[in-house]
mmCIF file of C-alpha atoms in Angstrom:
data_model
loop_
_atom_site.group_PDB
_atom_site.id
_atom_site.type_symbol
_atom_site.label_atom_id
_atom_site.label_comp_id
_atom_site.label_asym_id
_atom_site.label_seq_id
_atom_site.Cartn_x
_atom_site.Cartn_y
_atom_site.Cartn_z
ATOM 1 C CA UNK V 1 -6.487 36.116 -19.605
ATOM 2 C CA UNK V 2 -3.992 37.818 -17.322
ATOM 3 C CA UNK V 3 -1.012 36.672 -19.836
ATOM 4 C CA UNK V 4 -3.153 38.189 -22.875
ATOM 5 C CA UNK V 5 -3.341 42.031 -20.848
ATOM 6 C CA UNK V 6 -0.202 41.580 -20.060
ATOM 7 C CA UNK V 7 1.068 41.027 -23.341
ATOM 8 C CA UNK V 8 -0.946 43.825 -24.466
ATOM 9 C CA UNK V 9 0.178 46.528 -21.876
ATOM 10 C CA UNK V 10 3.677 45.431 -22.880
ATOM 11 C CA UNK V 11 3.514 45.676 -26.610
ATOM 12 C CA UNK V 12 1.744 49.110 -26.427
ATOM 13 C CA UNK V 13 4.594 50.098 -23.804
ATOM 14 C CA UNK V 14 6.769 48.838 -26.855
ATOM 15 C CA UNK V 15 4.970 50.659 -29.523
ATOM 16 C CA UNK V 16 4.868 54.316 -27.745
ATOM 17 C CA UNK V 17 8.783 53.678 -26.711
ATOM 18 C CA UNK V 18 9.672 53.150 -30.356
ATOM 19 C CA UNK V 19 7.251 55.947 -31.755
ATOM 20 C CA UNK V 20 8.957 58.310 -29.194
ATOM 21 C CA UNK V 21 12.552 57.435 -30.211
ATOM 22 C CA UNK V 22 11.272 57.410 -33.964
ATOM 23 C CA UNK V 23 8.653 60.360 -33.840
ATOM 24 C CA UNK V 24 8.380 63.632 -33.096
ATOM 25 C CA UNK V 25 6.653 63.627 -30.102
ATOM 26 C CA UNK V 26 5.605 67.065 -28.019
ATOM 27 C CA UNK V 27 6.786 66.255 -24.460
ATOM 28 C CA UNK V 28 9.914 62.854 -25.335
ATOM 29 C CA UNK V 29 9.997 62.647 -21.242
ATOM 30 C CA UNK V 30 6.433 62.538 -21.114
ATOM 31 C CA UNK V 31 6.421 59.930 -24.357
ATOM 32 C CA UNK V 32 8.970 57.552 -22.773
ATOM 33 C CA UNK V 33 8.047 57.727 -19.035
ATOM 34 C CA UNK V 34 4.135 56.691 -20.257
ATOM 35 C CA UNK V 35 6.000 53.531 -22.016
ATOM 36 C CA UNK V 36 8.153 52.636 -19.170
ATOM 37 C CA UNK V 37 5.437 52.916 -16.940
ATOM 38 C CA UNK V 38 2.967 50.665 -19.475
ATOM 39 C CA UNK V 39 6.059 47.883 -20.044
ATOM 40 C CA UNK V 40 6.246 48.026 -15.671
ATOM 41 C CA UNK V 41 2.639 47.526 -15.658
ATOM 42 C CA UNK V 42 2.489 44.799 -17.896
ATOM 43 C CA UNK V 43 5.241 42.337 -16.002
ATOM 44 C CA UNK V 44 2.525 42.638 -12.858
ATOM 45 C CA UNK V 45 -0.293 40.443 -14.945
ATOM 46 C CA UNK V 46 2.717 38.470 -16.258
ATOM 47 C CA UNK V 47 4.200 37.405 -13.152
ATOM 48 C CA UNK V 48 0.309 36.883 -12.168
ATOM 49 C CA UNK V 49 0.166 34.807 -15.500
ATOM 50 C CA UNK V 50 3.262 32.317 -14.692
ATOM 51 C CA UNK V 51 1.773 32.028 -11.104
ATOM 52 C CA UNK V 52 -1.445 30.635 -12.537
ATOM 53 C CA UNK V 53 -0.420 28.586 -15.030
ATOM 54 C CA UNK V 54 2.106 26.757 -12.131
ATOM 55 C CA UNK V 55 -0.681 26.949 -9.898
ATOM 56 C CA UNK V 56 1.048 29.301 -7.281
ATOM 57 C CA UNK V 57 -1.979 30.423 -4.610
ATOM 58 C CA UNK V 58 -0.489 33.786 -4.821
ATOM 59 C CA UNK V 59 -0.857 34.470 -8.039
ATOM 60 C CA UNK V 60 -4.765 34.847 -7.896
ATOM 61 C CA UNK V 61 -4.498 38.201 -5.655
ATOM 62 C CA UNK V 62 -2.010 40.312 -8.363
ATOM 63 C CA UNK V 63 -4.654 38.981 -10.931
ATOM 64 C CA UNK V 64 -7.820 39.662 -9.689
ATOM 65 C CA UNK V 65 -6.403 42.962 -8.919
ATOM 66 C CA UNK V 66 -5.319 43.723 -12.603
ATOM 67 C CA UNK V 67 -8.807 42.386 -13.865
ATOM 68 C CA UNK V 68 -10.613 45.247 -11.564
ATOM 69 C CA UNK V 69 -8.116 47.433 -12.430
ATOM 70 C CA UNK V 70 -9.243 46.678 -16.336
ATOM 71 C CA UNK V 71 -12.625 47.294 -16.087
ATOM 72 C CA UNK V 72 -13.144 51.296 -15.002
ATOM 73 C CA UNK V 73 -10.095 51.089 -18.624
ATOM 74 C CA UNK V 74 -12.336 49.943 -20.680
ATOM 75 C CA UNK V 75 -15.035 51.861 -19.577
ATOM 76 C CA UNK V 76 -13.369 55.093 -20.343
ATOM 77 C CA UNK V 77 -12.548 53.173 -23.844
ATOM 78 C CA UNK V 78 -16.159 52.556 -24.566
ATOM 79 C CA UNK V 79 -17.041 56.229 -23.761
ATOM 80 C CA UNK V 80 -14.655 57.555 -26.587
ATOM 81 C CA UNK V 81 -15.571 59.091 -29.729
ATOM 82 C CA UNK V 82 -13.038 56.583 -31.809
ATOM 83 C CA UNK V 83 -11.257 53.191 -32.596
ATOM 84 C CA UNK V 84 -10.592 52.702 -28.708
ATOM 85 C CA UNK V 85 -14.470 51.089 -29.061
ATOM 86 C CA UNK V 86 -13.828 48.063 -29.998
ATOM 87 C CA UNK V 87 -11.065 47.684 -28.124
ATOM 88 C CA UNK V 88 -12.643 49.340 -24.791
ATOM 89 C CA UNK V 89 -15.555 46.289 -25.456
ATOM 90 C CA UNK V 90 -12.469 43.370 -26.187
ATOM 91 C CA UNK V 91 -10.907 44.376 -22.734
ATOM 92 C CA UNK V 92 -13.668 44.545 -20.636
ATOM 93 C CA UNK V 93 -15.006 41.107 -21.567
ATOM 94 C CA UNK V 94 -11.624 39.738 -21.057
ATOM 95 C CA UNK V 95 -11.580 41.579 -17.572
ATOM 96 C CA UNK V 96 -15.155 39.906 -16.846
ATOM 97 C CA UNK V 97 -14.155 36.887 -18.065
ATOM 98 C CA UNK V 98 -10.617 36.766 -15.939
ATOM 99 C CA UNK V 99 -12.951 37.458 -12.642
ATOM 100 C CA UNK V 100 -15.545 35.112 -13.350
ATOM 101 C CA UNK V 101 -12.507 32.641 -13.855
ATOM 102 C CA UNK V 102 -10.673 33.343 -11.254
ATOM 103 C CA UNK V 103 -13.249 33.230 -8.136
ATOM 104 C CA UNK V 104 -14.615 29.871 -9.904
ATOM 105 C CA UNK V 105 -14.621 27.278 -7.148
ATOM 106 C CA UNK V 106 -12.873 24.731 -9.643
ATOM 107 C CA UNK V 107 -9.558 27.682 -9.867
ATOM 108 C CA UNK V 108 -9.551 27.843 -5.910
ATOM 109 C CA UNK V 109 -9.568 24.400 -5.506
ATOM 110 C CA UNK V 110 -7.116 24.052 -8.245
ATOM 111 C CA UNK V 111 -4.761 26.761 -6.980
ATOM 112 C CA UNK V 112 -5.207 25.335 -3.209
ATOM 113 C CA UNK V 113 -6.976 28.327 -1.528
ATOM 114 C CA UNK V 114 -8.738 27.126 1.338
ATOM 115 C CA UNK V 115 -12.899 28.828 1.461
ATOM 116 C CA UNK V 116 -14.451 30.005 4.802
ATOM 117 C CA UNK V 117 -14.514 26.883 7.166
ATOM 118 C CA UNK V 118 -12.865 24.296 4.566
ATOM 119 C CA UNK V 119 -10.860 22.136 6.935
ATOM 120 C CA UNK V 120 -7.128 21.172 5.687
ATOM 121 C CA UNK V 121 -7.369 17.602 4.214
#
């Protein structure tokens, strides 16, 4: 899940950098320092992503992090008048889904977070 956001903050960093070089945008500074900052953004979930999927213990922190970070997003997408909808509803199920994921038992065992009064084997 946190590979998928991150993919997607980087492409739309990718997408407004190109339509402000391309475009005509109002404000270029404005343009180009909201796609730097969405391409910066998106290497957080990413290095998140590679921890996970080596099974780093640190990893979980940055990702839980960017999946409560998602959710008050996609809230603000669902409230809009326009084609943000469906993607305000696609986000915030993946941001549920990434929590749910990764407090499950099974992914702290996996990554090897000790719980509360878990003795070291």
């Amino acid at each position: 899940m946190a590979g998928v956001e991150a993919l997607g903050l980087v492409a739309g960093g990718v997408y407004m950098l190109v339509k402000a070089l391309t475009g005509s945008p109002g404000d270029l500074t404005g343009a180009l320092t909201g796609a730097v900052t969405l391409v910066a953004l998106g290497l957080i979930p990413l290095a998140a992503a590679r921890g996970l999927w080596l099974c780093r213990s640190w990893s979980r922190g940055p990702a839980v992090i960017t999946q409560i970070l998602a959710l008050p997003v996609a809230w603000q997408m669902l409230q809009a008048n326009s084609a943000m909808i469906p993607a305000g509803a696609v986000l915030g199920v993946l941001a549920v889904t990434g929590l749910v994921l990764l407090v499950n038992p099974a992914t702290t065992e996996a990554l090897g977070i000790r719980r509360p009064g878990q003795n070291t084997p």
